[in-house]
Amino acid sequence: MSLLRVAGRPLLASMFVVGGLNSVRNPEAVTPLAEPVVRPITERVALLPDRTEQVVRLSGGVQVAAGVLLGLGRLPRLSALALAATLVPTTLAGHRFWEAKDPGERAQQRIHFLKNLSMLGGLLIAADDTGAAPSWLWRGRHTAHELRRDAALVRHSVRATARPAAAVGGLRAKLPG
């Protein structure tokens, strides 16, 4: 594994571990901000809890778990996807710069919104990073190609040996027994 991955993954994950811990410990602090985003999501996804506070706590738990896994380099692609999935509603709930009236507040929220978009980009890159190993898709295609090649070799071998074998069999049948 490269030094960049060893250093980069924990750096990317750190914000999620800290923010997730805050959401798990004190969900009431962000529940009012999360309500307008969480409500439409919970109406569409039946598996999620009904109370916004519980959804915030669940999202924080996912961020802590996935952040720790990403930081340790365990299941990094899946962890990055899980973090990306929690980052989108978190960003939409917490950094609604378009609703801010004060120009200074609007500028700060826009900066935080763009920062989260940048982190989302990093997570998407991490989710696609195979660590210099072939992806599952490439491995599947490569295995299928090898199987087709092996099947063609078997087919050629069978054809090449079938005619002589049939001729020998025919001669044996004609010989007195």
PDB file of N, CA, C and O in Angstrom, residues 56-119:
ATOM      1  N   VAL A  56     -30.418  11.081  13.197  1.00  0.00           N
ATOM      2  CA  VAL A  56     -29.144  11.796  13.367  1.00  0.00           C
ATOM      3  C   VAL A  56     -28.153  10.914  14.110  1.00  0.00           C
ATOM      4  O   VAL A  56     -26.981  10.801  13.729  1.00  0.00           O
ATOM      5  N   ARG A  57     -28.618  10.246  15.154  1.00  0.00           N
ATOM      6  CA  ARG A  57     -27.758   9.358  15.934  1.00  0.00           C
ATOM      7  C   ARG A  57     -27.293   8.178  15.067  1.00  0.00           C
ATOM      8  O   ARG A  57     -26.125   7.788  15.105  1.00  0.00           O
ATOM      9  N   LEU A  58     -28.199   7.612  14.273  1.00  0.00           N
ATOM     10  CA  LEU A  58     -27.847   6.504  13.373  1.00  0.00           C
ATOM     11  C   LEU A  58     -26.807   6.952  12.342  1.00  0.00           C
ATOM     12  O   LEU A  58     -25.813   6.260  12.104  1.00  0.00           O
ATOM     13  N   SER A  59     -27.025   8.102  11.752  1.00  0.00           N
ATOM     14  CA  SER A  59     -26.065   8.635  10.781  1.00  0.00           C
ATOM     15  C   SER A  59     -24.705   8.852  11.431  1.00  0.00           C
ATOM     16  O   SER A  59     -23.663   8.531  10.845  1.00  0.00           O
ATOM     17  N   GLY A  60     -24.699   9.369  12.659  1.00  0.00           N
ATOM     18  CA  GLY A  60     -23.442   9.555  13.385  1.00  0.00           C
ATOM     19  C   GLY A  60     -22.749   8.235  13.648  1.00  0.00           C
ATOM     20  O   GLY A  60     -21.523   8.129  13.530  1.00  0.00           O
ATOM     21  N   GLY A  61     -23.515   7.223  14.010  1.00  0.00           N
ATOM     22  CA  GLY A  61     -22.933   5.898  14.228  1.00  0.00           C
ATOM     23  C   GLY A  61     -22.311   5.325  12.965  1.00  0.00           C
ATOM     24  O   GLY A  61     -21.223   4.731  13.014  1.00  0.00           O
ATOM     25  N   VAL A  62     -22.987   5.506  11.848  1.00  0.00           N
ATOM     26  CA  VAL A  62     -22.430   5.046  10.563  1.00  0.00           C
ATOM     27  C   VAL A  62     -21.143   5.800  10.260  1.00  0.00           C
ATOM     28  O   VAL A  62     -20.154   5.212   9.810  1.00  0.00           O
ATOM     29  N   GLN A  63     -21.139   7.107  10.538  1.00  0.00           N
ATOM     30  CA  GLN A  63     -19.936   7.893  10.281  1.00  0.00           C
ATOM     31  C   GLN A  63     -18.775   7.452  11.154  1.00  0.00           C
ATOM     32  O   GLN A  63     -17.639   7.355  10.675  1.00  0.00           O
ATOM     33  N   VAL A  64     -19.037   7.154  12.408  1.00  0.00           N
ATOM     34  CA  VAL A  64     -17.962   6.701  13.300  1.00  0.00           C
ATOM     35  C   VAL A  64     -17.420   5.362  12.813  1.00  0.00           C
ATOM     36  O   VAL A  64     -16.204   5.181  12.642  1.00  0.00           O
ATOM     37  N   ALA A  65     -18.325   4.407  12.597  1.00  0.00           N
ATOM     38  CA  ALA A  65     -17.886   3.057  12.191  1.00  0.00           C
ATOM     39  C   ALA A  65     -17.163   3.085  10.852  1.00  0.00           C
ATOM     40  O   ALA A  65     -16.057   2.535  10.712  1.00  0.00           O
ATOM     41  N   ALA A  66     -17.762   3.724   9.859  1.00  0.00           N
ATOM     42  CA  ALA A  66     -17.142   3.770   8.537  1.00  0.00           C
ATOM     43  C   ALA A  66     -15.863   4.601   8.560  1.00  0.00           C
ATOM     44  O   ALA A  66     -14.897   4.278   7.854  1.00  0.00           O
ATOM     45  N   GLY A  67     -15.840   5.666   9.357  1.00  0.00           N
ATOM     46  CA  GLY A  67     -14.632   6.486   9.467  1.00  0.00           C
ATOM     47  C   GLY A  67     -13.470   5.712  10.069  1.00  0.00           C
ATOM     48  O   GLY A  67     -12.338   5.796   9.591  1.00  0.00           O
ATOM     49  N   VAL A  68     -13.751   4.952  11.122  1.00  0.00           N
ATOM     50  CA  VAL A  68     -12.693   4.139  11.740  1.00  0.00           C
ATOM     51  C   VAL A  68     -12.201   3.092  10.750  1.00  0.00           C
ATOM     52  O   VAL A  68     -10.988   2.890  10.596  1.00  0.00           O
ATOM     53  N   LEU A  69     -13.131   2.418  10.067  1.00  0.00           N
ATOM     54  CA  LEU A  69     -12.727   1.399   9.090  1.00  0.00           C
ATOM     55  C   LEU A  69     -11.897   2.011   7.957  1.00  0.00           C
ATOM     56  O   LEU A  69     -10.882   1.443   7.550  1.00  0.00           O
ATOM     57  N   LEU A  70     -12.339   3.161   7.449  1.00  0.00           N
ATOM     58  CA  LEU A  70     -11.581   3.819   6.378  1.00  0.00           C
ATOM     59  C   LEU A  70     -10.201   4.228   6.881  1.00  0.00           C
ATOM     60  O   LEU A  70      -9.193   4.016   6.204  1.00  0.00           O
ATOM     61  N   GLY A  71     -10.145   4.800   8.076  1.00  0.00           N
ATOM     62  CA  GLY A  71      -8.868   5.232   8.639  1.00  0.00           C
ATOM     63  C   GLY A  71      -7.894   4.081   8.837  1.00  0.00           C
ATOM     64  O   GLY A  71      -6.690   4.244   8.676  1.00  0.00           O
ATOM     65  N   LEU A  72      -8.421   2.908   9.183  1.00  0.00           N
ATOM     66  CA  LEU A  72      -7.574   1.726   9.374  1.00  0.00           C
ATOM     67  C   LEU A  72      -7.287   0.982   8.072  1.00  0.00           C
ATOM     68  O   LEU A  72      -6.506   0.037   8.063  1.00  0.00           O
ATOM     69  N   GLY A  73      -7.948   1.406   6.994  1.00  0.00           N
ATOM     70  CA  GLY A  73      -7.744   0.735   5.709  1.00  0.00           C
ATOM     71  C   GLY A  73      -8.496  -0.579   5.594  1.00  0.00           C
ATOM     72  O   GLY A  73      -8.181  -1.409   4.760  1.00  0.00           O
ATOM     73  N   ARG A  74      -9.512  -0.794   6.429  1.00  0.00           N
ATOM     74  CA  ARG A  74     -10.325  -2.005   6.388  1.00  0.00           C
ATOM     75  C   ARG A  74     -11.603  -1.697   5.615  1.00  0.00           C
ATOM     76  O   ARG A  74     -12.295  -0.735   5.932  1.00  0.00           O
ATOM     77  N   LEU A  75     -11.897  -2.486   4.618  1.00  0.00           N
ATOM     78  CA  LEU A  75     -13.061  -2.257   3.760  1.00  0.00           C
ATOM     79  C   LEU A  75     -13.123  -0.794   3.307  1.00  0.00           C
ATOM     80  O   LEU A  75     -14.153  -0.127   3.450  1.00  0.00           O
ATOM     81  N   PRO A  76     -12.036  -0.265   2.771  1.00  0.00           N
ATOM     82  CA  PRO A  76     -11.994   1.173   2.487  1.00  0.00           C
ATOM     83  C   PRO A  76     -12.999   1.623   1.432  1.00  0.00           C
ATOM     84  O   PRO A  76     -13.547   2.725   1.540  1.00  0.00           O
ATOM     85  N   ARG A  77     -13.264   0.802   0.442  1.00  0.00           N
ATOM     86  CA  ARG A  77     -14.196   1.217  -0.607  1.00  0.00           C
ATOM     87  C   ARG A  77     -15.622   1.279  -0.075  1.00  0.00           C
ATOM     88  O   ARG A  77     -16.351   2.238  -0.320  1.00  0.00           O
ATOM     89  N   LEU A  78     -16.021   0.258   0.664  1.00  0.00           N
ATOM     90  CA  LEU A  78     -17.357   0.235   1.251  1.00  0.00           C
ATOM     91  C   LEU A  78     -17.506   1.341   2.297  1.00  0.00           C
ATOM     92  O   LEU A  78     -18.540   2.013   2.365  1.00  0.00           O
ATOM     93  N   SER A  79     -16.478   1.547   3.089  1.00  0.00           N
ATOM     94  CA  SER A  79     -16.500   2.603   4.106  1.00  0.00           C
ATOM     95  C   SER A  79     -16.644   3.976   3.461  1.00  0.00           C
ATOM     96  O   SER A  79     -17.420   4.818   3.941  1.00  0.00           O
ATOM     97  N   ALA A  80     -15.920   4.203   2.396  1.00  0.00           N
ATOM     98  CA  ALA A  80     -16.003   5.493   1.707  1.00  0.00           C
ATOM     99  C   ALA A  80     -17.400   5.717   1.131  1.00  0.00           C
ATOM    100  O   ALA A  80     -17.936   6.826   1.198  1.00  0.00           O
ATOM    101  N   LEU A  81     -18.005   4.668   0.592  1.00  0.00           N
ATOM    102  CA  LEU A  81     -19.374   4.805   0.076  1.00  0.00           C
ATOM    103  C   LEU A  81     -20.372   5.098   1.193  1.00  0.00           C
ATOM    104  O   LEU A  81     -21.275   5.919   1.028  1.00  0.00           O
ATOM    105  N   ALA A  82     -20.204   4.425   2.324  1.00  0.00           N
ATOM    106  CA  ALA A  82     -21.097   4.679   3.461  1.00  0.00           C
ATOM    107  C   ALA A  82     -20.954   6.117   3.942  1.00  0.00           C
ATOM    108  O   ALA A  82     -21.958   6.794   4.234  1.00  0.00           O
ATOM    109  N   LEU A  83     -19.730   6.610   4.010  1.00  0.00           N
ATOM    110  CA  LEU A  83     -19.518   8.002   4.427  1.00  0.00           C
ATOM    111  C   LEU A  83     -20.112   8.974   3.414  1.00  0.00           C
ATOM    112  O   LEU A  83     -20.718   9.977   3.798  1.00  0.00           O
ATOM    113  N   ALA A  84     -19.963   8.666   2.141  1.00  0.00           N
ATOM    114  CA  ALA A  84     -20.538   9.531   1.099  1.00  0.00           C
ATOM    115  C   ALA A  84     -22.055   9.579   1.231  1.00  0.00           C
ATOM    116  O   ALA A  84     -22.670  10.645   1.076  1.00  0.00           O
ATOM    117  N   ALA A  85     -22.663   8.432   1.529  1.00  0.00           N
ATOM    118  CA  ALA A  85     -24.121   8.380   1.671  1.00  0.00           C
ATOM    119  C   ALA A  85     -24.605   9.223   2.848  1.00  0.00           C
ATOM    120  O   ALA A  85     -25.685   9.816   2.784  1.00  0.00           O
ATOM    121  N   THR A  86     -23.821   9.297   3.913  1.00  0.00           N
ATOM    122  CA  THR A  86     -24.230  10.120   5.054  1.00  0.00           C
ATOM    123  C   THR A  86     -23.872  11.596   4.843  1.00  0.00           C
ATOM    124  O   THR A  86     -24.505  12.472   5.436  1.00  0.00           O
ATOM    125  N   LEU A  87     -22.889  11.859   4.020  1.00  0.00           N
ATOM    126  CA  LEU A  87     -22.441  13.237   3.828  1.00  0.00           C
ATOM    127  C   LEU A  87     -23.450  14.082   3.049  1.00  0.00           C
ATOM    128  O   LEU A  87     -23.611  15.270   3.327  1.00  0.00           O
ATOM    129  N   VAL A  88     -24.129  13.477   2.103  1.00  0.00           N
ATOM    130  CA  VAL A  88     -25.066  14.252   1.277  1.00  0.00           C
ATOM    131  C   VAL A  88     -26.185  14.870   2.121  1.00  0.00           C
ATOM    132  O   VAL A  88     -26.372  16.089   2.098  1.00  0.00           O
ATOM    133  N   PRO A  89     -26.948  14.079   2.901  1.00  0.00           N
ATOM    134  CA  PRO A  89     -27.991  14.726   3.706  1.00  0.00           C
ATOM    135  C   PRO A  89     -27.428  15.635   4.799  1.00  0.00           C
ATOM    136  O   PRO A  89     -28.032  16.662   5.129  1.00  0.00           O
ATOM    137  N   THR A  90     -26.255  15.284   5.326  1.00  0.00           N
ATOM    138  CA  THR A  90     -25.631  16.137   6.337  1.00  0.00           C
ATOM    139  C   THR A  90     -25.311  17.507   5.759  1.00  0.00           C
ATOM    140  O   THR A  90     -25.562  18.545   6.388  1.00  0.00           O
ATOM    141  N   THR A  91     -24.806  17.527   4.547  1.00  0.00           N
ATOM    142  CA  THR A  91     -24.466  18.797   3.892  1.00  0.00           C
ATOM    143  C   THR A  91     -25.716  19.599   3.576  1.00  0.00           C
ATOM    144  O   THR A  91     -25.767  20.816   3.808  1.00  0.00           O
ATOM    145  N   LEU A  92     -26.724  18.914   3.054  1.00  0.00           N
ATOM    146  CA  LEU A  92     -27.961  19.624   2.707  1.00  0.00           C
ATOM    147  C   LEU A  92     -28.666  20.168   3.946  1.00  0.00           C
ATOM    148  O   LEU A  92     -29.328  21.200   3.874  1.00  0.00           O
ATOM    149  N   ALA A  93     -28.527  19.490   5.056  1.00  0.00           N
ATOM    150  CA  ALA A  93     -29.171  19.953   6.290  1.00  0.00           C
ATOM    151  C   ALA A  93     -28.369  21.052   6.975  1.00  0.00           C
ATOM    152  O   ALA A  93     -28.942  22.028   7.459  1.00  0.00           O
ATOM    153  N   GLY A  94     -27.064  20.902   7.016  1.00  0.00           N
ATOM    154  CA  GLY A  94     -26.252  21.787   7.828  1.00  0.00           C
ATOM    155  C   GLY A  94     -25.719  23.025   7.147  1.00  0.00           C
ATOM    156  O   GLY A  94     -25.319  23.973   7.826  1.00  0.00           O
ATOM    157  N   HIS A  95     -25.708  23.054   5.837  1.00  0.00           N
ATOM    158  CA  HIS A  95     -25.063  24.186   5.146  1.00  0.00           C
ATOM    159  C   HIS A  95     -25.944  24.728   4.032  1.00  0.00           C
ATOM    160  O   HIS A  95     -25.549  24.780   2.866  1.00  0.00           O
ATOM    161  N   ARG A  96     -27.121  25.152   4.401  1.00  0.00           N
ATOM    162  CA  ARG A  96     -28.099  25.679   3.445  1.00  0.00           C
ATOM    163  C   ARG A  96     -27.809  27.178   3.207  1.00  0.00           C
ATOM    164  O   ARG A  96     -28.579  28.039   3.608  1.00  0.00           O
ATOM    165  N   PHE A  97     -26.715  27.437   2.526  1.00  0.00           N
ATOM    166  CA  PHE A  97     -26.264  28.822   2.337  1.00  0.00           C
ATOM    167  C   PHE A  97     -27.283  29.657   1.579  1.00  0.00           C
ATOM    168  O   PHE A  97     -27.368  30.867   1.761  1.00  0.00           O
ATOM    169  N   TRP A  98     -28.079  29.048   0.738  1.00  0.00           N
ATOM    170  CA  TRP A  98     -29.064  29.756  -0.064  1.00  0.00           C
ATOM    171  C   TRP A  98     -30.205  30.324   0.793  1.00  0.00           C
ATOM    172  O   TRP A  98     -30.931  31.185   0.332  1.00  0.00           O
ATOM    173  N   GLU A  99     -30.335  29.862   2.025  1.00  0.00           N
ATOM    174  CA  GLU A  99     -31.382  30.373   2.913  1.00  0.00           C
ATOM    175  C   GLU A  99     -30.865  31.448   3.864  1.00  0.00           C
ATOM    176  O   GLU A  99     -31.665  32.112   4.530  1.00  0.00           O
ATOM    177  N   ALA A 100     -29.558  31.640   3.940  1.00  0.00           N
ATOM    178  CA  ALA A 100     -28.982  32.617   4.877  1.00  0.00           C
ATOM    179  C   ALA A 100     -29.253  34.042   4.397  1.00  0.00           C
ATOM    180  O   ALA A 100     -29.085  34.353   3.223  1.00  0.00           O
ATOM    181  N   LYS A 101     -29.662  34.880   5.335  1.00  0.00           N
ATOM    182  CA  LYS A 101     -29.963  36.287   5.008  1.00  0.00           C
ATOM    183  C   LYS A 101     -28.711  37.162   5.118  1.00  0.00           C
ATOM    184  O   LYS A 101     -28.482  38.020   4.281  1.00  0.00           O
ATOM    185  N   ASP A 102     -27.931  36.937   6.152  1.00  0.00           N
ATOM    186  CA  ASP A 102     -26.731  37.730   6.392  1.00  0.00           C
ATOM    187  C   ASP A 102     -25.649  37.341   5.377  1.00  0.00           C
ATOM    188  O   ASP A 102     -25.341  36.159   5.215  1.00  0.00           O
ATOM    189  N   PRO A 103     -25.047  38.326   4.681  1.00  0.00           N
ATOM    190  CA  PRO A 103     -24.020  38.000   3.688  1.00  0.00           C
ATOM    191  C   PRO A 103     -22.812  37.266   4.269  1.00  0.00           C
ATOM    192  O   PRO A 103     -22.259  36.369   3.634  1.00  0.00           O
ATOM    193  N   GLY A 104     -22.415  37.615   5.482  1.00  0.00           N
ATOM    194  CA  GLY A 104     -21.287  36.927   6.113  1.00  0.00           C
ATOM    195  C   GLY A 104     -21.625  35.472   6.413  1.00  0.00           C
ATOM    196  O   GLY A 104     -20.810  34.571   6.180  1.00  0.00           O
ATOM    197  N   GLU A 105     -22.810  35.256   6.956  1.00  0.00           N
ATOM    198  CA  GLU A 105     -23.267  33.892   7.249  1.00  0.00           C
ATOM    199  C   GLU A 105     -23.420  33.084   5.957  1.00  0.00           C
ATOM    200  O   GLU A 105     -23.060  31.911   5.898  1.00  0.00           O
ATOM    201  N   ARG A 106     -23.956  33.735   4.923  1.00  0.00           N
ATOM    202  CA  ARG A 106     -24.119  33.061   3.623  1.00  0.00           C
ATOM    203  C   ARG A 106     -22.754  32.625   3.075  1.00  0.00           C
ATOM    204  O   ARG A 106     -22.590  31.507   2.594  1.00  0.00           O
ATOM    205  N   ALA A 107     -21.753  33.499   3.176  1.00  0.00           N
ATOM    206  CA  ALA A 107     -20.407  33.171   2.687  1.00  0.00           C
ATOM    207  C   ALA A 107     -19.816  32.000   3.471  1.00  0.00           C
ATOM    208  O   ALA A 107     -19.222  31.085   2.894  1.00  0.00           O
ATOM    209  N   GLN A 108     -19.978  32.015   4.805  1.00  0.00           N
ATOM    210  CA  GLN A 108     -19.456  30.920   5.634  1.00  0.00           C
ATOM    211  C   GLN A 108     -20.133  29.597   5.296  1.00  0.00           C
ATOM    212  O   GLN A 108     -19.464  28.569   5.170  1.00  0.00           O
ATOM    213  N   GLN A 109     -21.443  29.621   5.144  1.00  0.00           N
ATOM    214  CA  GLN A 109     -22.164  28.385   4.832  1.00  0.00           C
ATOM    215  C   GLN A 109     -21.810  27.871   3.429  1.00  0.00           C
ATOM    216  O   GLN A 109     -21.737  26.670   3.205  1.00  0.00           O
ATOM    217  N   ARG A 110     -21.565  28.788   2.492  1.00  0.00           N
ATOM    218  CA  ARG A 110     -21.157  28.378   1.149  1.00  0.00           C
ATOM    219  C   ARG A 110     -19.783  27.703   1.198  1.00  0.00           C
ATOM    220  O   ARG A 110     -19.554  26.686   0.536  1.00  0.00           O
ATOM    221  N   ILE A 111     -18.880  28.253   1.999  1.00  0.00           N
ATOM    222  CA  ILE A 111     -17.552  27.652   2.159  1.00  0.00           C
ATOM    223  C   ILE A 111     -17.676  26.236   2.723  1.00  0.00           C
ATOM    224  O   ILE A 111     -17.061  25.293   2.229  1.00  0.00           O
ATOM    225  N   HIS A 112     -18.500  26.089   3.770  1.00  0.00           N
ATOM    226  CA  HIS A 112     -18.689  24.760   4.372  1.00  0.00           C
ATOM    227  C   HIS A 112     -19.367  23.801   3.393  1.00  0.00           C
ATOM    228  O   HIS A 112     -19.024  22.616   3.337  1.00  0.00           O
ATOM    229  N   PHE A 113     -20.311  24.308   2.625  1.00  0.00           N
ATOM    230  CA  PHE A 113     -20.991  23.487   1.619  1.00  0.00           C
ATOM    231  C   PHE A 113     -19.979  22.985   0.584  1.00  0.00           C
ATOM    232  O   PHE A 113     -19.945  21.793   0.251  1.00  0.00           O
ATOM    233  N   LEU A 114     -19.144  23.884   0.082  1.00  0.00           N
ATOM    234  CA  LEU A 114     -18.139  23.502  -0.913  1.00  0.00           C
ATOM    235  C   LEU A 114     -17.069  22.589  -0.317  1.00  0.00           C
ATOM    236  O   LEU A 114     -16.578  21.680  -0.988  1.00  0.00           O
ATOM    237  N   LYS A 115     -16.727  22.812   0.954  1.00  0.00           N
ATOM    238  CA  LYS A 115     -15.785  21.912   1.635  1.00  0.00           C
ATOM    239  C   LYS A 115     -16.356  20.499   1.678  1.00  0.00           C
ATOM    240  O   LYS A 115     -15.675  19.522   1.393  1.00  0.00           O
ATOM    241  N   ASN A 116     -17.639  20.384   2.003  1.00  0.00           N
ATOM    242  CA  ASN A 116     -18.267  19.069   2.043  1.00  0.00           C
ATOM    243  C   ASN A 116     -18.341  18.444   0.650  1.00  0.00           C
ATOM    244  O   ASN A 116     -18.193  17.222   0.503  1.00  0.00           O
ATOM    245  N   LEU A 117     -18.569  19.255  -0.364  1.00  0.00           N
ATOM    246  CA  LEU A 117     -18.543  18.728  -1.729  1.00  0.00           C
ATOM    247  C   LEU A 117     -17.152  18.194  -2.077  1.00  0.00           C
ATOM    248  O   LEU A 117     -17.019  17.150  -2.727  1.00  0.00           O
ATOM    249  N   SER A 118     -16.127  18.903  -1.620  1.00  0.00           N
ATOM    250  CA  SER A 118     -14.755  18.436  -1.846  1.00  0.00           C
ATOM    251  C   SER A 118     -14.510  17.115  -1.125  1.00  0.00           C
ATOM    252  O   SER A 118     -13.897  16.195  -1.678  1.00  0.00           O
ATOM    253  N   MET A 119     -14.990  17.003   0.105  1.00  0.00           N
ATOM    254  CA  MET A 119     -14.844  15.746   0.842  1.00  0.00           C
ATOM    255  C   MET A 119     -15.622  14.631   0.142  1.00  0.00           C
ATOM    256  O   MET A 119     -15.159  13.483   0.080  1.00  0.00           O
TER     257      MET A 119
END
